[in-house]
PDB file of C-alpha atoms in Angstrom:
ATOM      1  CA  MET J   1      -1.477 -37.393 -43.806  1.00 93.00           C
ATOM      2  CA  LYS J   2      -0.811 -41.188 -45.074  1.00 96.00           C
ATOM      3  CA  ALA J   3      -3.983 -40.184 -46.478  1.00 96.00           C
ATOM      4  CA  LEU J   4      -2.551 -37.658 -48.710  1.00 97.00           C
ATOM      5  CA  VAL J   5      -0.235 -40.384 -49.810  1.00 96.00           C
ATOM      6  CA  ALA J   6      -2.362 -43.591 -50.407  1.00 97.00           C
ATOM      7  CA  ILE J   7      -5.365 -41.936 -52.146  1.00 97.00           C
ATOM      8  CA  PRO J   8      -4.451 -40.568 -54.752  1.00 98.00           C
ATOM      9  CA  VAL J   9      -1.783 -43.242 -55.421  1.00 98.00           C
ATOM     10  CA  LEU J  10      -4.705 -46.022 -55.119  1.00 98.00           C
ATOM     11  CA  LEU J  11      -7.121 -43.593 -57.730  1.00 98.00           C
ATOM     12  CA  VAL J  12      -4.397 -42.700 -60.112  1.00 98.00           C
ATOM     13  CA  VAL J  13      -2.886 -46.134 -60.190  1.00 98.00           C
ATOM     14  CA  LEU J  14      -6.483 -47.734 -60.276  1.00 98.00           C
ATOM     15  CA  VAL J  15      -7.508 -44.644 -62.700  1.00 98.00           C
ATOM     16  CA  LEU J  16      -4.057 -45.875 -65.413  1.00 98.00           C
ATOM     17  CA  ASP J  17      -4.693 -49.259 -65.193  1.00 98.00           C
ATOM     18  CA  LEU J  18      -8.667 -49.061 -65.839  1.00 98.00           C
ATOM     19  CA  ILE J  19      -8.053 -46.736 -68.772  1.00 98.00           C
ATOM     20  CA  THR J  20      -4.932 -48.691 -70.438  1.00 98.00           C
ATOM     21  CA  LYS J  21      -6.948 -51.972 -70.643  1.00 98.00           C
ATOM     22  CA  ALA J  22     -10.023 -50.217 -72.385  1.00 96.00           C
ATOM     23  CA  VAL J  23      -7.460 -49.653 -74.599  1.00 96.00           C
ATOM     24  CA  ALA J  24      -5.667 -52.088 -74.935  1.00 96.00           C
ATOM     25  CA  VAL J  25      -8.712 -54.525 -75.803  1.00 95.00           C
ATOM     26  CA  ALA J  26      -9.938 -51.621 -77.969  1.00 94.00           C
ATOM     27  CA  THR J  27      -7.121 -51.551 -79.869  1.00 93.00           C
ATOM     28  CA  LEU J  28      -5.581 -54.767 -79.885  1.00 93.00           C
ATOM     29  CA  ALA J  29      -8.564 -57.310 -80.688  1.00 82.00           C
ATOM     30  CA  PRO J  30      -8.582 -59.437 -81.122  1.00 83.00           C
ATOM     31  CA  ALA J  31      -6.578 -61.404 -78.995  1.00 74.00           C
ATOM     32  CA  GLY J  32      -3.626 -64.036 -79.584  1.00 75.00           C
ATOM     33  CA  GLY J  33      -2.079 -60.586 -82.131  1.00 79.00           C
ATOM     34  CA  SER J  34       0.955 -58.867 -80.934  1.00 84.00           C
ATOM     35  CA  ASN J  35       1.621 -55.421 -82.030  1.00 87.00           C
ATOM     36  CA  PRO J  36       5.833 -54.511 -81.037  1.00 88.00           C
ATOM     37  CA  VAL J  37       6.496 -51.623 -79.590  1.00 92.00           C
ATOM     38  CA  PHE J  38      10.681 -51.625 -79.650  1.00 92.00           C
ATOM     39  CA  GLY J  39      11.580 -54.499 -81.135  1.00 89.00           C
ATOM     40  CA  ASN J  40      10.882 -58.279 -80.722  1.00 88.00           C
ATOM     41  CA  TRP J  41      11.661 -57.696 -76.371  1.00 93.00           C
ATOM     42  CA  PHE J  42       8.969 -55.146 -75.994  1.00 96.00           C
ATOM     43  CA  ARG J  43       5.773 -55.696 -77.775  1.00 95.00           C
ATOM     44  CA  PHE J  44       1.627 -54.820 -76.692  1.00 96.00           C
ATOM     45  CA  ALA J  45      -0.474 -58.659 -77.032  1.00 94.00           C
ATOM     46  CA  LEU J  46      -4.400 -58.736 -75.742  1.00 95.00           C
ATOM     47  CA  VAL J  47      -4.190 -61.902 -73.382  1.00 93.00           C
ATOM     48  CA  TYR J  48      -7.103 -62.565 -71.101  1.00 92.00           C
ATOM     49  CA  ASN J  49      -6.164 -64.544 -68.275  1.00 89.00           C
ATOM     50  CA  PRO J  50      -8.919 -66.176 -66.504  1.00 84.00           C
ATOM     51  CA  GLY J  51      -6.067 -67.647 -63.730  1.00 73.00           C
ATOM     52  CA  ALA J  52      -4.246 -65.709 -61.239  1.00 69.00           C
ATOM     53  CA  ALA J  53      -0.235 -64.436 -61.589  1.00 65.00           C
ATOM     54  CA  PHE J  54       1.623 -66.339 -64.124  1.00 59.00           C
ATOM     55  CA  GLY J  55      -1.429 -67.816 -65.560  1.00 61.00           C
ATOM     56  CA  LEU J  56      -2.387 -69.659 -62.826  1.00 66.00           C
ATOM     57  CA  HIS J  57      -5.422 -72.280 -62.921  1.00 65.00           C
ATOM     58  CA  LEU J  58      -7.747 -73.499 -59.980  1.00 68.00           C
ATOM     59  CA  GLY J  59     -10.671 -74.707 -62.355  1.00 68.00           C
ATOM     60  CA  ASP J  60     -13.355 -73.636 -63.773  1.00 71.00           C
ATOM     61  CA  TYR J  61     -13.968 -71.903 -60.146  1.00 75.00           C
ATOM     62  CA  SER J  62     -11.206 -70.176 -61.011  1.00 79.00           C
ATOM     63  CA  ARG J  63     -12.604 -66.538 -61.303  1.00 83.00           C
ATOM     64  CA  TRP J  64     -14.646 -67.057 -58.171  1.00 85.00           C
ATOM     65  CA  ILE J  65     -11.884 -68.527 -56.153  1.00 87.00           C
ATOM     66  CA  PHE J  66      -9.213 -65.582 -56.862  1.00 87.00           C
ATOM     67  CA  MET J  67     -12.556 -62.555 -56.301  1.00 90.00           C
ATOM     68  CA  ALA J  68     -12.919 -64.053 -52.686  1.00 91.00           C
ATOM     69  CA  LEU J  69      -8.982 -64.374 -52.250  1.00 91.00           C
ATOM     70  CA  THR J  70      -8.563 -60.463 -53.665  1.00 93.00           C
ATOM     71  CA  LEU J  71     -11.679 -59.334 -51.804  1.00 95.00           C
ATOM     72  CA  GLY J  72      -9.692 -60.652 -48.660  1.00 96.00           C
ATOM     73  CA  ALA J  73      -6.938 -59.672 -49.573  1.00 96.00           C
ATOM     74  CA  LEU J  74      -8.172 -56.386 -49.665  1.00 97.00           C
ATOM     75  CA  VAL J  75      -9.849 -56.492 -46.585  1.00 97.00           C
ATOM     76  CA  ILE J  76      -5.898 -57.583 -45.012  1.00 97.00           C
ATOM     77  CA  LEU J  77      -4.535 -54.692 -46.925  1.00 97.00           C
ATOM     78  CA  TRP J  78      -7.256 -51.750 -45.441  1.00 97.00           C
ATOM     79  CA  ARG J  79      -6.375 -53.259 -41.692  1.00 97.00           C
ATOM     80  CA  LEU J  80      -2.447 -52.624 -42.336  1.00 96.00           C
ATOM     81  CA  TYR J  81      -3.794 -49.294 -43.708  1.00 97.00           C
ATOM     82  CA  GLN J  82      -5.792 -48.293 -40.922  1.00 97.00           C
ATOM     83  CA  GLN J  83      -2.431 -49.668 -38.147  1.00 96.00           C
ATOM     84  CA  THR J  84       0.000 -47.599 -40.332  1.00 96.00           C
ATOM     85  CA  ALA J  85       1.198 -44.344 -38.861  1.00 95.00           C
ATOM     86  CA  GLN J  86      -0.064 -41.710 -40.158  1.00 96.00           C
ATOM     87  CA  ASP J  87       4.258 -40.029 -40.597  1.00 96.00           C
ATOM     88  CA  ASP J  88       4.673 -43.544 -42.053  1.00 96.00           C
ATOM     89  CA  LEU J  89       4.262 -42.500 -46.156  1.00 97.00           C
ATOM     90  CA  ARG J  90       6.508 -45.746 -47.853  1.00 97.00           C
ATOM     91  CA  LYS J  91       4.106 -48.207 -46.140  1.00 97.00           C
ATOM     92  CA  ALA J  92       1.259 -45.895 -47.130  1.00 98.00           C
ATOM     93  CA  LEU J  93       2.577 -46.066 -50.824  1.00 98.00           C
ATOM     94  CA  ALA J  94       2.849 -49.468 -50.510  1.00 98.00           C
ATOM     95  CA  VAL J  95      -0.688 -50.635 -49.753  1.00 98.00           C
ATOM     96  CA  SER J  96      -1.971 -48.469 -52.169  1.00 98.00           C
ATOM     97  CA  LEU J  97       0.013 -49.882 -54.871  1.00 98.00           C
ATOM     98  CA  VAL J  98      -1.504 -53.063 -53.601  1.00 98.00           C
ATOM     99  CA  ALA J  99      -4.608 -52.697 -53.257  1.00 98.00           C
ATOM    100  CA  ALA J 100      -5.255 -50.471 -56.251  1.00 98.00           C
ATOM    101  CA  GLY J 101      -3.767 -53.180 -58.250  1.00 97.00           C
ATOM    102  CA  ALA J 102      -6.029 -55.599 -56.785  1.00 97.00           C
ATOM    103  CA  LEU J 103      -8.699 -53.711 -57.512  1.00 97.00           C
ATOM    104  CA  GLY J 104      -7.781 -53.101 -60.917  1.00 97.00           C
ATOM    105  CA  ASN J 105      -7.181 -56.755 -61.648  1.00 95.00           C
ATOM    106  CA  VAL J 106     -11.286 -57.473 -59.540  1.00 95.00           C
ATOM    107  CA  ILE J 107     -12.505 -55.301 -61.462  1.00 96.00           C
ATOM    108  CA  ASP J 108     -12.072 -57.203 -64.624  1.00 95.00           C
ATOM    109  CA  ARG J 109     -13.080 -60.368 -62.895  1.00 92.00           C
ATOM    110  CA  ILE J 110     -16.619 -58.964 -61.989  1.00 93.00           C
ATOM    111  CA  ARG J 111     -16.963 -57.537 -65.064  1.00 94.00           C
ATOM    112  CA  SER J 112     -16.039 -60.672 -67.722  1.00 92.00           C
ATOM    113  CA  ASP J 113     -15.693 -64.516 -67.257  1.00 89.00           C
ATOM    114  CA  LEU J 114     -12.619 -63.635 -69.770  1.00 91.00           C
ATOM    115  CA  GLY J 115     -10.222 -62.931 -67.351  1.00 90.00           C
ATOM    116  CA  VAL J 116      -7.881 -60.001 -66.495  1.00 94.00           C
ATOM    117  CA  VAL J 117      -6.920 -57.932 -69.562  1.00 96.00           C
ATOM    118  CA  ASP J 118      -3.404 -57.808 -69.562  1.00 95.00           C
ATOM    119  CA  PHE J 119      -1.390 -56.890 -72.586  1.00 96.00           C
ATOM    120  CA  ILE J 120       2.214 -55.976 -72.095  1.00 96.00           C
ATOM    121  CA  ASP J 121       4.583 -58.497 -72.949  1.00 95.00           C
ATOM    122  CA  ILE J 122       8.389 -58.170 -73.112  1.00 96.00           C
ATOM    123  CA  GLY J 123      11.396 -60.905 -73.488  1.00 96.00           C
ATOM    124  CA  PHE J 124      13.409 -62.125 -76.046  1.00 92.00           C
ATOM    125  CA  GLY J 125      12.159 -64.751 -79.345  1.00 85.00           C
ATOM    126  CA  ALA J 126      10.048 -67.657 -77.676  1.00 88.00           C
ATOM    127  CA  HIS J 127      11.273 -66.589 -74.173  1.00 94.00           C
ATOM    128  CA  ARG J 128       8.771 -64.850 -73.018  1.00 93.00           C
ATOM    129  CA  TRP J 129       7.521 -62.879 -68.971  1.00 92.00           C
ATOM    130  CA  PRO J 130       3.936 -63.497 -68.634  1.00 92.00           C
ATOM    131  CA  THR J 131       2.189 -61.387 -69.953  1.00 93.00           C
ATOM    132  CA  PHE J 132       1.355 -58.647 -67.515  1.00 95.00           C
ATOM    133  CA  ASN J 133      -1.189 -54.834 -66.984  1.00 97.00           C
ATOM    134  CA  VAL J 134      -0.669 -52.135 -64.661  1.00 98.00           C
ATOM    135  CA  ALA J 135      -2.378 -53.537 -62.044  1.00 97.00           C
ATOM    136  CA  ASP J 136       0.466 -55.960 -62.101  1.00 96.00           C
ATOM    137  CA  MET J 137       3.054 -53.858 -61.898  1.00 97.00           C
ATOM    138  CA  ALA J 138       1.329 -52.163 -59.025  1.00 98.00           C
ATOM    139  CA  VAL J 139       1.127 -55.188 -57.310  1.00 97.00           C
ATOM    140  CA  SER J 140       4.643 -56.406 -57.611  1.00 96.00           C
ATOM    141  CA  GLY J 141       5.725 -52.998 -56.776  1.00 98.00           C
ATOM    142  CA  GLY J 142       3.950 -52.785 -54.539  1.00 98.00           C
ATOM    143  CA  ALA J 143       4.564 -55.902 -52.507  1.00 97.00           C
ATOM    144  CA  PHE J 144       8.332 -55.469 -52.610  1.00 98.00           C
ATOM    145  CA  LEU J 145       7.715 -52.005 -51.016  1.00 98.00           C
ATOM    146  CA  LEU J 146       5.972 -52.930 -48.755  1.00 97.00           C
ATOM    147  CA  ALA J 147       8.818 -55.905 -47.356  1.00 97.00           C
ATOM    148  CA  LEU J 148      10.874 -53.644 -47.224  1.00 97.00           C
ATOM    149  CA  VAL J 149       8.962 -51.917 -45.651  1.00 96.00           C
ATOM    150  CA  LEU J 150       8.086 -54.462 -42.927  1.00 94.00           C
ATOM    151  CA  TRP J 151      11.753 -55.755 -42.730  1.00 94.00           C
ATOM    152  CA  GLY J 152      12.839 -52.502 -41.761  1.00 90.00           C
ATOM    153  CA  GLU J 153      10.093 -52.747 -39.334  1.00 88.00           C
ATOM    154  CA  GLU J 154      11.137 -55.775 -37.622  1.00 82.00           C
ATOM    155  CA  LYS J 155      15.049 -54.803 -37.456  1.00 81.00           C
ATOM    156  CA  ARG J 156      14.486 -51.782 -35.840  1.00 79.00           C
ATOM    157  CA  GLU J 157      12.011 -53.420 -33.251  1.00 76.00           C
ATOM    158  CA  THR J 158      14.805 -56.138 -32.902  1.00 80.00           C
ATOM    159  CA  ALA J 159      17.101 -53.796 -32.153  1.00 75.00           C
ATOM    160  CA  ALA J 160      15.503 -51.917 -29.538  1.00 69.00           C
ATOM    161  CA  ALA J 161      14.485 -55.060 -27.589  1.00 74.00           C
ATOM    162  CA  ALA J 162      18.030 -55.770 -27.952  1.00 75.00           C
ATOM    163  CA  ALA J 163      18.772 -52.511 -26.222  1.00 73.00           C
ATOM    164  CA  ALA J 164      16.227 -52.493 -24.133  1.00 73.00           C
ATOM    165  CA  ALA J 165      17.595 -56.336 -22.541  1.00 72.00           C
ATOM    166  CA  ALA J 166      20.969 -54.612 -22.528  1.00 70.00           C
ATOM    167  CA  THR J 167      19.810 -51.499 -20.484  1.00 73.00           C
ATOM    168  CA  GLU J 168      18.146 -54.138 -17.709  1.00 72.00           C
ATOM    169  CA  SER J 169      20.796 -56.824 -18.297  1.00 66.00           C
ATOM    170  CA  ALA J 170      22.794 -53.838 -17.245  1.00 65.00           C
ATOM    171  CA  ASP J 171      20.969 -52.683 -14.641  1.00 68.00           C
ATOM    172  CA  LEU J 172      20.565 -55.187 -12.660  1.00 67.00           C
ATOM    173  CA  THR J 173      24.249 -56.133 -12.674  1.00 66.00           C
ATOM    174  CA  ARG J 174      24.368 -52.927 -10.614  1.00 65.00           C
TER     175      ARG J 174
END
Protein backbone atom coordinates (compact mmCIF):
# COMPACT_ATOMS: atom_id res chain seq x y z
CA MET A 1 0.00 0.00 0.00
CA LYS A 2 2.73 2.50 0.96
CA ALA A 3 4.50 1.91 -2.38
CA LEU A 4 1.37 3.12 -4.20
CA VAL A 5 2.00 6.53 -2.63
CA ALA A 6 5.77 6.61 -2.27
CA ILE A 7 6.90 5.53 -5.73
CA PRO A 8 4.65 7.82 -7.82
CA VAL A 9 5.37 10.80 -5.53
CA LEU A 10 9.10 10.18 -5.71
CA LEU A 11 9.06 9.86 -9.49
CA VAL A 12 6.76 12.82 -10.16
CA VAL A 13 8.66 15.17 -7.86
CA LEU A 14 12.05 14.05 -9.20
CA VAL A 15 10.99 14.44 -12.85
CA LEU A 16 9.32 17.79 -12.13
CA ASP A 17 12.48 18.99 -10.40
CA LEU A 18 14.75 17.89 -13.25
CA ILE A 19 12.49 19.39 -15.92
CA THR A 20 12.09 22.73 -14.15
CA LYS A 21 15.84 22.97 -13.62
CA ALA A 22 16.50 22.21 -17.29
CA VAL A 23 13.98 24.87 -18.34
CA ALA A 24 15.54 27.36 -15.91
CA VAL A 25 19.02 26.76 -17.30
CA ALA A 26 17.77 27.00 -20.89
CA THR A 27 15.66 30.12 -20.45
CA LEU A 28 17.25 32.07 -17.60
CA ALA A 29 20.91 31.88 -18.59
CA PRO A 30 23.19 33.55 -17.91
CA ALA A 31 23.05 33.28 -14.15
CA GLY A 32 22.51 36.43 -12.18
CA GLY A 33 19.59 37.94 -14.09
CA SER A 34 16.09 38.26 -12.72
CA ASN A 35 12.74 37.72 -14.43
CA PRO A 36 9.67 39.03 -12.56
CA VAL A 37 6.69 36.69 -12.51
CA PHE A 38 4.42 38.48 -10.01
CA GLY A 39 6.08 41.84 -9.56
CA ASN A 40 9.22 42.00 -7.51
CA TRP A 41 8.04 39.60 -4.81
CA PHE A 42 8.06 36.43 -6.99
CA ARG A 43 10.59 36.09 -9.77
CA PHE A 44 12.79 33.57 -11.53
CA ALA A 45 16.54 34.01 -11.26
CA LEU A 46 19.13 31.40 -12.21
CA VAL A 47 21.59 30.71 -9.40
CA TYR A 48 24.09 27.88 -9.01
CA ASN A 49 24.48 26.88 -5.38
CA PRO A 50 27.73 24.98 -4.74
CA GLY A 51 26.90 24.77 -1.03
CA ALA A 52 23.89 23.50 0.86
CA ALA A 53 20.70 25.10 2.08
CA PHE A 54 20.89 28.85 2.53
CA GLY A 55 24.27 28.95 0.80
CA LEU A 56 26.12 26.95 3.49
CA HIS A 57 29.56 26.34 2.02
CA LEU A 58 32.33 24.09 3.38
CA GLY A 59 35.20 25.17 1.15
CA ASP A 60 36.71 23.47 -1.88
CA TYR A 61 35.30 20.07 -1.00
CA SER A 62 31.69 21.18 -0.41
CA ARG A 63 30.43 19.37 -3.49
CA TRP A 64 31.86 16.02 -2.36
CA ILE A 65 30.94 16.48 1.29
CA PHE A 66 27.32 17.32 0.45
CA MET A 67 27.10 14.43 -2.02
CA ALA A 68 28.32 12.04 0.68
CA LEU A 69 25.95 13.51 3.27
CA THR A 70 23.05 13.23 0.83
CA LEU A 71 23.85 9.61 0.02
CA GLY A 72 23.98 8.88 3.76
CA ALA A 73 20.63 10.61 4.22
CA LEU A 74 19.16 8.56 1.38
CA VAL A 75 20.28 5.34 3.09
CA ILE A 76 18.60 6.49 6.32
CA LEU A 77 15.44 7.44 4.40
CA TRP A 78 15.39 4.02 2.72
CA ARG A 79 15.62 2.29 6.10
CA LEU A 80 12.90 4.56 7.49
CA TYR A 81 10.71 3.70 4.49
CA GLN A 82 11.32 -0.03 5.02
CA GLN A 83 10.26 0.30 8.68
CA THR A 84 7.11 2.22 7.74
CA ALA A 85 3.88 0.28 8.15
CA GLN A 86 2.07 -0.52 4.90
CA ASP A 87 -0.92 1.62 5.88
CA ASP A 88 1.09 4.63 7.13
CA LEU A 89 0.62 6.67 3.96
CA ARG A 90 1.50 10.03 5.54
CA LYS A 91 4.90 8.71 6.62
CA ALA A 92 5.48 7.11 3.22
CA LEU A 93 4.55 10.42 1.55
CA ALA A 94 6.91 12.38 3.82
CA VAL A 95 9.85 10.03 3.25
CA SER A 96 9.29 10.00 -0.52
CA LEU A 97 9.15 13.82 -0.70
CA VAL A 98 12.43 14.19 1.20
CA ALA A 99 14.08 11.43 -0.85
CA ALA A 100 12.91 12.91 -4.18
CA GLY A 101 14.26 16.33 -3.27
CA ALA A 102 17.55 14.90 -2.06
CA LEU A 103 17.90 12.88 -5.27
CA GLY A 104 17.12 15.90 -7.44
CA ASN A 105 19.79 18.01 -5.79
CA VAL A 106 22.42 15.25 -5.67
CA ILE A 107 21.90 14.68 -9.41
CA ASP A 108 22.79 18.35 -9.93
CA ARG A 109 25.93 17.96 -7.81
CA ILE A 110 26.97 14.89 -9.81
CA ARG A 111 26.29 16.54 -13.19
CA SER A 112 28.07 19.83 -12.58
CA ASP A 113 30.69 21.33 -10.33
CA LEU A 114 28.77 24.63 -10.55
CA GLY A 115 26.36 23.31 -7.96
CA VAL A 116 22.63 22.87 -7.57
CA VAL A 117 20.39 24.83 -9.95
CA ASP A 118 18.13 27.20 -8.01
CA PHE A 119 15.69 29.54 -9.72
CA ILE A 120 12.73 30.50 -7.52
CA ASP A 121 13.30 33.89 -5.92
CA ILE A 122 10.80 35.38 -3.47
CA GLY A 123 10.91 38.43 -1.24
CA PHE A 124 10.44 42.17 -1.13
CA GLY A 125 13.08 44.54 -2.46
CA ALA A 126 16.43 43.72 -0.92
CA HIS A 127 14.81 41.32 1.58
CA ARG A 128 14.93 38.02 -0.31
CA TRP A 129 14.58 34.42 0.77
CA PRO A 130 17.52 32.33 -0.50
CA THR A 131 16.79 31.19 -4.07
CA PHE A 132 15.46 27.62 -4.18
CA ASN A 133 14.02 24.93 -6.47
CA VAL A 134 11.36 22.20 -6.57
CA ALA A 135 13.67 19.73 -4.80
CA ASP A 136 14.13 22.18 -1.93
CA MET A 137 10.36 22.54 -1.60
CA ALA A 138 9.97 18.75 -1.52
CA VAL A 139 12.68 18.35 1.12
CA SER A 140 11.24 21.14 3.28
CA GLY A 141 7.62 20.03 2.97
CA GLY A 142 8.51 16.37 3.42
CA ALA A 143 10.71 17.08 6.45
CA PHE A 144 7.93 19.14 8.06
CA LEU A 145 5.39 16.38 7.41
CA LEU A 146 7.83 13.73 8.68
CA ALA A 147 8.40 15.71 11.87
CA LEU A 148 4.62 15.92 12.43
CA VAL A 149 4.19 12.20 11.77
CA LEU A 150 7.06 11.20 14.07
CA TRP A 151 5.81 13.59 16.76
CA GLY A 152 2.37 11.98 16.52
CA GLU A 153 3.93 8.52 16.80
CA GLU A 154 5.83 9.61 19.91
CA LYS A 155 2.67 11.05 21.49
CA ARG A 156 0.77 7.80 20.81
CA GLU A 157 3.61 5.68 22.23
CA THR A 158 3.82 7.86 25.35
CA ALA A 159 0.05 7.67 25.86
CA ALA A 160 0.10 3.88 25.36
CA ALA A 161 2.96 3.49 27.83
CA ALA A 162 1.13 5.63 30.39
CA ALA A 163 -2.06 3.61 29.93
CA ALA A 164 -0.13 0.35 30.32
CA ALA A 165 1.57 1.65 33.47
CA ALA A 166 -1.80 2.74 34.89
CA THR A 167 -3.31 -0.67 34.15
CA GLU A 168 -0.34 -2.44 35.73
CA SER A 169 -0.55 -0.19 38.78
CA ALA A 170 -4.29 -0.87 39.11
CA ASP A 171 -3.66 -4.62 38.84
CA LEU A 172 -1.05 -4.46 41.60
CA THR A 173 -3.38 -2.62 44.01
CA ARG A 174 -6.11 -5.28 43.75
